[in-house]
C-alpha positions as protocol buffer text, in pm:
chain_id: "A"
residue {
  index: 1
  type: MET
  ca { x: -5020 y: 8438 z: 9219 }
}
residue {
  index: 2
  type: ASN
  ca { x: -5040 y: 8185 z: 9496 }
}
residue {
  index: 3
  type: THR
  ca { x: -5142 y: 8354 z: 9822 }
}
residue {
  index: 4
  type: THR
  ca { x: -5047 y: 8071 z: 10060 }
}
residue {
  index: 5
  type: ASP
  ca { x: -4703 y: 8010 z: 10204 }
}
residue {
  index: 6
  type: THR
  ca { x: -4668 y: 7699 z: 9987 }
}
residue {
  index: 7
  type: LYS
  ca { x: -4516 y: 7779 z: 9650 }
}
residue {
  index: 8
  type: THR
  ca { x: -4650 y: 7609 z: 9337 }
}
residue {
  index: 9
  type: ALA
  ca { x: -4495 y: 7519 z: 9004 }
}
residue {
  index: 10
  type: ALA
  ca { x: -4620 y: 7377 z: 8674 }
}
residue {
  index: 11
  type: ILE
  ca { x: -4391 y: 7176 z: 8447 }
}
residue {
  index: 12
  type: LEU
  ca { x: -4517 y: 7166 z: 8088 }
}
residue {
  index: 13
  type: LEU
  ca { x: -4476 y: 6832 z: 7912 }
}
residue {
  index: 14
  type: ALA
  ca { x: -4516 y: 6759 z: 7542 }
}
residue {
  index: 15
  type: PRO
  ca { x: -4435 y: 6434 z: 7359 }
}
residue {
  index: 16
  type: GLY
  ca { x: -4058 y: 6404 z: 7328 }
}
residue {
  index: 17
  type: PHE
  ca { x: -3980 y: 6597 z: 7648 }
}
residue {
  index: 18
  type: GLU
  ca { x: -3639 y: 6521 z: 7795 }
}
residue {
  index: 19
  type: GLU
  ca { x: -3717 y: 6301 z: 8096 }
}
residue {
  index: 20
  type: ILE
  ca { x: -3429 y: 6413 z: 8319 }
}
residue {
  index: 21
  type: GLU
  ca { x: -3504 y: 6781 z: 8253 }
}
residue {
  index: 22
  type: GLY
  ca { x: -3872 y: 6740 z: 8339 }
}
residue {
  index: 23
  type: LEU
  ca { x: -3859 y: 6488 z: 8621 }
}
residue {
  index: 24
  type: THR
  ca { x: -3551 y: 6606 z: 8813 }
}
residue {
  index: 25
  type: PRO
  ca { x: -3708 y: 6947 z: 8881 }
}
residue {
  index: 26
  type: PHE
  ca { x: -4038 y: 6774 z: 8965 }
}
residue {
  index: 27
  type: ASP
  ca { x: -3869 y: 6551 z: 9222 }
}
residue {
  index: 28
  type: LEU
  ca { x: -3644 y: 6810 z: 9384 }
}
residue {
  index: 29
  type: LEU
  ca { x: -3908 y: 7084 z: 9399 }
}
residue {
  index: 30
  type: ARG
  ca { x: -4149 y: 6841 z: 9565 }
}
residue {
  index: 31
  type: ARG
  ca { x: -3877 y: 6743 z: 9816 }
}
residue {
  index: 32
  type: ALA
  ca { x: -3843 y: 7114 z: 9895 }
}
residue {
  index: 33
  type: GLY
  ca { x: -4216 y: 7141 z: 9969 }
}
residue {
  index: 34
  type: ILE
  ca { x: -4306 y: 7316 z: 9644 }
}
residue {
  index: 35
  type: ASP
  ca { x: -4641 y: 7191 z: 9513 }
}
residue {
  index: 36
  type: THR
  ca { x: -4534 y: 7084 z: 9164 }
}
residue {
  index: 37
  type: THR
  ca { x: -4766 y: 6959 z: 8889 }
}
residue {
  index: 38
  type: LEU
  ca { x: -4681 y: 6792 z: 8560 }
}
residue {
  index: 39
  type: VAL
  ca { x: -4908 y: 6948 z: 8297 }
}
residue {
  index: 40
  type: SER
  ca { x: -4984 y: 6800 z: 7955 }
}
residue {
  index: 41
  type: VAL
  ca { x: -4996 y: 7061 z: 7679 }
}
residue {
  index: 42
  type: GLU
  ca { x: -5187 y: 6806 z: 7469 }
}
residue {
  index: 43
  type: ASN
  ca { x: -5459 y: 6789 z: 7737 }
}
residue {
  index: 44
  type: LYS
  ca { x: -5394 y: 6422 z: 7804 }
}
residue {
  index: 45
  type: THR
  ca { x: -5315 y: 6236 z: 8126 }
}
residue {
  index: 46
  type: GLY
  ca { x: -5003 y: 6072 z: 7982 }
}
residue {
  index: 47
  type: CYS
  ca { x: -4700 y: 6168 z: 7777 }
}
residue {
  index: 48
  type: THR
  ca { x: -4397 y: 5983 z: 7638 }
}
residue {
  index: 49
  type: GLY
  ca { x: -4052 y: 6133 z: 7675 }
}
residue {
  index: 50
  type: THR
  ca { x: -3765 y: 6132 z: 7428 }
}
residue {
  index: 51
  type: MET
  ca { x: -3614 y: 5813 z: 7575 }
}
residue {
  index: 52
  type: GLY
  ca { x: -3948 y: 5630 z: 7567 }
}
residue {
  index: 53
  type: LEU
  ca { x: -4055 y: 5672 z: 7930 }
}
residue {
  index: 54
  type: GLU
  ca { x: -4431 y: 5707 z: 7953 }
}
residue {
  index: 55
  type: VAL
  ca { x: -4539 y: 5936 z: 8234 }
}
residue {
  index: 56
  type: THR
  ca { x: -4899 y: 5913 z: 8353 }
}
residue {
  index: 57
  type: GLY
  ca { x: -5109 y: 6105 z: 8602 }
}
residue {
  index: 58
  type: LEU
  ca { x: -5057 y: 6437 z: 8424 }
}
residue {
  index: 59
  type: THR
  ca { x: -5295 y: 6727 z: 8460 }
}
residue {
  index: 60
  type: PRO
  ca { x: -5442 y: 6835 z: 8124 }
}
residue {
  index: 61
  type: MET
  ca { x: -5347 y: 7195 z: 8048 }
}
residue {
  index: 62
  type: LYS
  ca { x: -5712 y: 7295 z: 8010 }
}
residue {
  index: 63
  type: ASP
  ca { x: -5771 y: 7186 z: 8373 }
}
residue {
  index: 64
  type: TYR
  ca { x: -5475 y: 7368 z: 8531 }
}
residue {
  index: 65
  type: ASP
  ca { x: -5518 y: 7715 z: 8683 }
}
residue {
  index: 66
  type: PHE
  ca { x: -5198 y: 7897 z: 8587 }
}
residue {
  index: 67
  type: THR
  ca { x: -5309 y: 8213 z: 8769 }
}
residue {
  index: 68
  type: LYS
  ca { x: -5234 y: 8034 z: 9097 }
}
residue {
  index: 69
  type: ALA
  ca { x: -4890 y: 7899 z: 9005 }
}
residue {
  index: 70
  type: ASP
  ca { x: -4574 y: 8077 z: 9116 }
}
residue {
  index: 71
  type: ALA
  ca { x: -4349 y: 7916 z: 8854 }
}
residue {
  index: 72
  type: LEU
  ca { x: -4365 y: 7777 z: 8502 }
}
residue {
  index: 73
  type: ILE
  ca { x: -4097 y: 7528 z: 8396 }
}
residue {
  index: 74
  type: ILE
  ca { x: -4011 y: 7434 z: 8037 }
}
residue {
  index: 75
  type: PRO
  ca { x: -3801 y: 7119 z: 7979 }
}
residue {
  index: 76
  type: GLY
  ca { x: -3610 y: 7049 z: 7661 }
}
residue {
  index: 77
  type: GLY
  ca { x: -3594 y: 6754 z: 7428 }
}
residue {
  index: 78
  type: PRO
  ca { x: -3759 y: 6742 z: 7085 }
}
residue {
  index: 79
  type: GLY
  ca { x: -4090 y: 6820 z: 7258 }
}
residue {
  index: 80
  type: TYR
  ca { x: -3978 y: 7182 z: 7287 }
}
residue {
  index: 81
  type: GLU
  ca { x: -4097 y: 7232 z: 6928 }
}
residue {
  index: 82
  type: VAL
  ca { x: -4452 y: 7136 z: 7031 }
}
residue {
  index: 83
  type: LEU
  ca { x: -4432 y: 7394 z: 7311 }
}
residue {
  index: 84
  type: GLU
  ca { x: -4285 y: 7659 z: 7083 }
}
residue {
  index: 85
  type: GLN
  ca { x: -4566 y: 7619 z: 6829 }
}
residue {
  index: 86
  type: ASN
  ca { x: -4844 y: 7647 z: 7089 }
}
residue {
  index: 87
  type: GLN
  ca { x: -4963 y: 8009 z: 7123 }
}
residue {
  index: 88
  type: GLU
  ca { x: -5111 y: 7949 z: 7468 }
}
residue {
  index: 89
  type: VAL
  ca { x: -4775 y: 7815 z: 7586 }
}
residue {
  index: 90
  type: THR
  ca { x: -4573 y: 8104 z: 7442 }
}
residue {
  index: 91
  type: ASP
  ca { x: -4820 y: 8350 z: 7599 }
}
residue {
  index: 92
  type: LEU
  ca { x: -4766 y: 8179 z: 7935 }
}
residue {
  index: 93
  type: ILE
  ca { x: -4388 y: 8189 z: 7891 }
}
residue {
  index: 94
  type: GLN
  ca { x: -4400 y: 8562 z: 7819 }
}
residue {
  index: 95
  type: SER
  ca { x: -4627 y: 8624 z: 8116 }
}
residue {
  index: 96
  type: TYR
  ca { x: -4413 y: 8428 z: 8362 }
}
residue {
  index: 97
  type: GLY
  ca { x: -4098 y: 8585 z: 8220 }
}
residue {
  index: 98
  type: ARG
  ca { x: -4238 y: 8927 z: 8308 }
}
residue {
  index: 99
  type: ASP
  ca { x: -4423 y: 8870 z: 8634 }
}
residue {
  index: 100
  type: LYS
  ca { x: -4343 y: 8537 z: 8802 }
}
residue {
  index: 101
  type: THR
  ca { x: -4071 y: 8270 z: 8805 }
}
residue {
  index: 102
  type: LEU
  ca { x: -3984 y: 8114 z: 8471 }
}
residue {
  index: 103
  type: GLY
  ca { x: -3757 y: 7811 z: 8444 }
}
residue {
  index: 104
  type: ALA
  ca { x: -3636 y: 7672 z: 8112 }
}
residue {
  index: 105
  type: ILE
  ca { x: -3369 y: 7415 z: 8035 }
}
residue {
  index: 106
  type: CYS
  ca { x: -3184 y: 7288 z: 7727 }
}
residue {
  index: 107
  type: ALA
  ca { x: -3384 y: 7331 z: 7406 }
}
residue {
  index: 108
  type: GLY
  ca { x: -3670 y: 7466 z: 7618 }
}
residue {
  index: 109
  type: SER
  ca { x: -3444 y: 7762 z: 7705 }
}
residue {
  index: 110
  type: SER
  ca { x: -3437 y: 7868 z: 7342 }
}
residue {
  index: 111
  type: ILE
  ca { x: -3808 y: 7957 z: 7352 }
}
residue {
  index: 112
  type: PRO
  ca { x: -3783 y: 8248 z: 7601 }
}
residue {
  index: 113
  type: GLY
  ca { x: -3474 y: 8362 z: 7410 }
}
residue {
  index: 114
  type: LYS
  ca { x: -3667 y: 8377 z: 7084 }
}
residue {
  index: 115
  type: LEU
  ca { x: -3945 y: 8563 z: 7266 }
}
residue {
  index: 116
  type: GLY
  ca { x: -3696 y: 8834 z: 7374 }
}
residue {
  index: 117
  type: LEU
  ca { x: -3697 y: 8751 z: 7745 }
}
residue {
  index: 118
  type: TYR
  ca { x: -3316 y: 8734 z: 7774 }
}
residue {
  index: 119
  type: LYS
  ca { x: -3258 y: 9093 z: 7662 }
}
residue {
  index: 120
  type: ASP
  ca { x: -2992 y: 9238 z: 7893 }
}
residue {
  index: 121
  type: ARG
  ca { x: -2988 y: 8920 z: 8106 }
}
residue {
  index: 122
  type: ASP
  ca { x: -2751 y: 8632 z: 8166 }
}
residue {
  index: 123
  type: TYR
  ca { x: -2882 y: 8293 z: 8053 }
}
residue {
  index: 124
  type: THR
  ca { x: -2781 y: 7947 z: 7941 }
}
residue {
  index: 125
  type: VAL
  ca { x: -2922 y: 7717 z: 7675 }
}
residue {
  index: 126
  type: VAL
  ca { x: -2798 y: 7408 z: 7494 }
}
residue {
  index: 127
  type: PRO
  ca { x: -2516 y: 7562 z: 7285 }
}
residue {
  index: 128
  type: ASP
  ca { x: -2649 y: 7434 z: 6949 }
}
residue {
  index: 129
  type: LEU
  ca { x: -2968 y: 7642 z: 6994 }
}
residue {
  index: 130
  type: ASN
  ca { x: -2807 y: 7959 z: 7128 }
}
residue {
  index: 131
  type: GLY
  ca { x: -2901 y: 8253 z: 6914 }
}
residue {
  index: 132
  type: ASP
  ca { x: -2882 y: 8628 z: 6924 }
}
residue {
  index: 133
  type: PHE
  ca { x: -3111 y: 8656 z: 7225 }
}
residue {
  index: 134
  type: GLY
  ca { x: -2996 y: 9001 z: 7336 }
}
residue {
  index: 135
  type: GLY
  ca { x: -2837 y: 8882 z: 7659 }
}
residue {
  index: 136
  type: THR
  ca { x: -2517 y: 8715 z: 7775 }
}
residue {
  index: 137
  type: PHE
  ca { x: -2483 y: 8340 z: 7718 }
}
residue {
  index: 138
  type: GLU
  ca { x: -2299 y: 8156 z: 7995 }
}
residue {
  index: 139
  type: LYS
  ca { x: -2169 y: 7803 z: 7932 }
}
residue {
  index: 140
  type: VAL
  ca { x: -2252 y: 7675 z: 8281 }
}
residue {
  index: 141
  type: HIS
  ca { x: -2504 y: 7426 z: 8421 }
}
residue {
  index: 142
  type: ALA
  ca { x: -2760 y: 7683 z: 8537 }
}
residue {
  index: 143
  type: VAL
  ca { x: -2810 y: 8058 z: 8561 }
}
residue {
  index: 144
  type: ILE
  ca { x: -3035 y: 8271 z: 8778 }
}
residue {
  index: 145
  type: SER
  ca { x: -3113 y: 8612 z: 8627 }
}
residue {
  index: 146
  type: GLY
  ca { x: -3380 y: 8783 z: 8832 }
}
residue {
  index: 147
  type: ASN
  ca { x: -3700 y: 8581 z: 8801 }
}
residue {
  index: 148
  type: ILE
  ca { x: -3569 y: 8362 z: 8516 }
}
residue {
  index: 149
  type: VAL
  ca { x: -3376 y: 8040 z: 8578 }
}
residue {
  index: 150
  type: THR
  ca { x: -3213 y: 7861 z: 8284 }
}
residue {
  index: 151
  type: GLY
  ca { x: -3031 y: 7530 z: 8251 }
}
residue {
  index: 152
  type: ILE
  ca { x: -2792 y: 7416 z: 7980 }
}
residue {
  index: 153
  type: SER
  ca { x: -2899 y: 7052 z: 7926 }
}
residue {
  index: 154
  type: VAL
  ca { x: -2940 y: 6711 z: 8092 }
}
residue {
  index: 155
  type: GLY
  ca { x: -2607 y: 6752 z: 8274 }
}
residue {
  index: 156
  type: GLY
  ca { x: -2733 y: 7069 z: 8439 }
}
residue {
  index: 157
  type: ALA
  ca { x: -3074 y: 6939 z: 8548 }
}
residue {
  index: 158
  type: PHE
  ca { x: -2984 y: 6899 z: 8916 }
}
residue {
  index: 159
  type: GLU
  ca { x: -2828 y: 7247 z: 8946 }
}
residue {
  index: 160
  type: PHE
  ca { x: -3120 y: 7392 z: 8747 }
}
residue {
  index: 161
  type: ALA
  ca { x: -3368 y: 7239 z: 8993 }
}
residue {
  index: 162
  type: LEU
  ca { x: -3167 y: 7362 z: 9292 }
}
residue {
  index: 163
  type: ASP
  ca { x: -3160 y: 7712 z: 9144 }
}
residue {
  index: 164
  type: LEU
  ca { x: -3539 y: 7701 z: 9105 }
}
residue {
  index: 165
  type: ILE
  ca { x: -3561 y: 7616 z: 9476 }
}
residue {
  index: 166
  type: ARG
  ca { x: -3325 y: 7905 z: 9556 }
}
residue {
  index: 167
  type: VAL
  ca { x: -3558 y: 8145 z: 9373 }
}
residue {
  index: 168
  type: LEU
  ca { x: -3890 y: 8001 z: 9490 }
}
residue {
  index: 169
  type: LYS
  ca { x: -3797 y: 7932 z: 9854 }
}
residue {
  index: 170
  type: SER
  ca { x: -3446 y: 8025 z: 9967 }
}
residue {
  index: 171
  type: PRO
  ca { x: -3078 y: 7945 z: 9925 }
}
residue {
  index: 172
  type: GLU
  ca { x: -3098 y: 7757 z: 10255 }
}
residue {
  index: 173
  type: ALA
  ca { x: -3380 y: 7534 z: 10126 }
}
residue {
  index: 174
  type: ALA
  ca { x: -3174 y: 7454 z: 9815 }
}
residue {
  index: 175
  type: ASP
  ca { x: -2870 y: 7376 z: 10030 }
}
residue {
  index: 176
  type: ASP
  ca { x: -3084 y: 7146 z: 10248 }
}
residue {
  index: 177
  type: ILE
  ca { x: -3205 y: 6953 z: 9942 }
}
residue {
  index: 178
  type: ALA
  ca { x: -2850 y: 6936 z: 9803 }
}
residue {
  index: 179
  type: ARG
  ca { x: -2730 y: 6780 z: 10130 }
}
residue {
  index: 180
  type: ALA
  ca { x: -3032 y: 6549 z: 10168 }
}
residue {
  index: 181
  type: THR
  ca { x: -2983 y: 6408 z: 9817 }
}
residue {
  index: 182
  type: CYS
  ca { x: -2602 y: 6382 z: 9859 }
}
residue {
  index: 183
  type: TRP
  ca { x: -2548 y: 6636 z: 9578 }
}
residue {
  index: 184
  type: THR
  ca { x: -2335 y: 6813 z: 9837 }
}
residue {
  index: 185
  type: LEU
  ca { x: -2122 y: 6567 z: 10033 }
}
């Protein structure tokens, strides 16, 4: 875990990631002073999202030190299937779900559910991918359940990111970002 006062987060991107679900948390966490890195699970420096946006400047997964990150964030979009089929990724998801902060949104939220991380917890996930995950599904934008933060879909990306800030920093830091971005008027 990170031993400095600055919190760190890694957002895993695979081709077909949902841009809003990956980039909104990136932007808001950075605004909150959380050192956030976009990480390519394909070990490339670029990745194309589901709407065709090409994001460059990514850190290849093989070059990122996950032992120093406080949070792991999993966006949705069709790219979630690439994440779900990668054993290294599912091992990281399980590890963060047990010991650190795990964030997952939309289709990405189905992966921790399938791995059993929602047992006896509240969570949200895009309704079409909700399964028997052993917890309580809430049809809301975002849910904090201990160290796991989940978001429902694109429409919940802002609240999901603010909830990650609440967990990683403080409710006050999230409120500050909400006011600074005019989320709260």
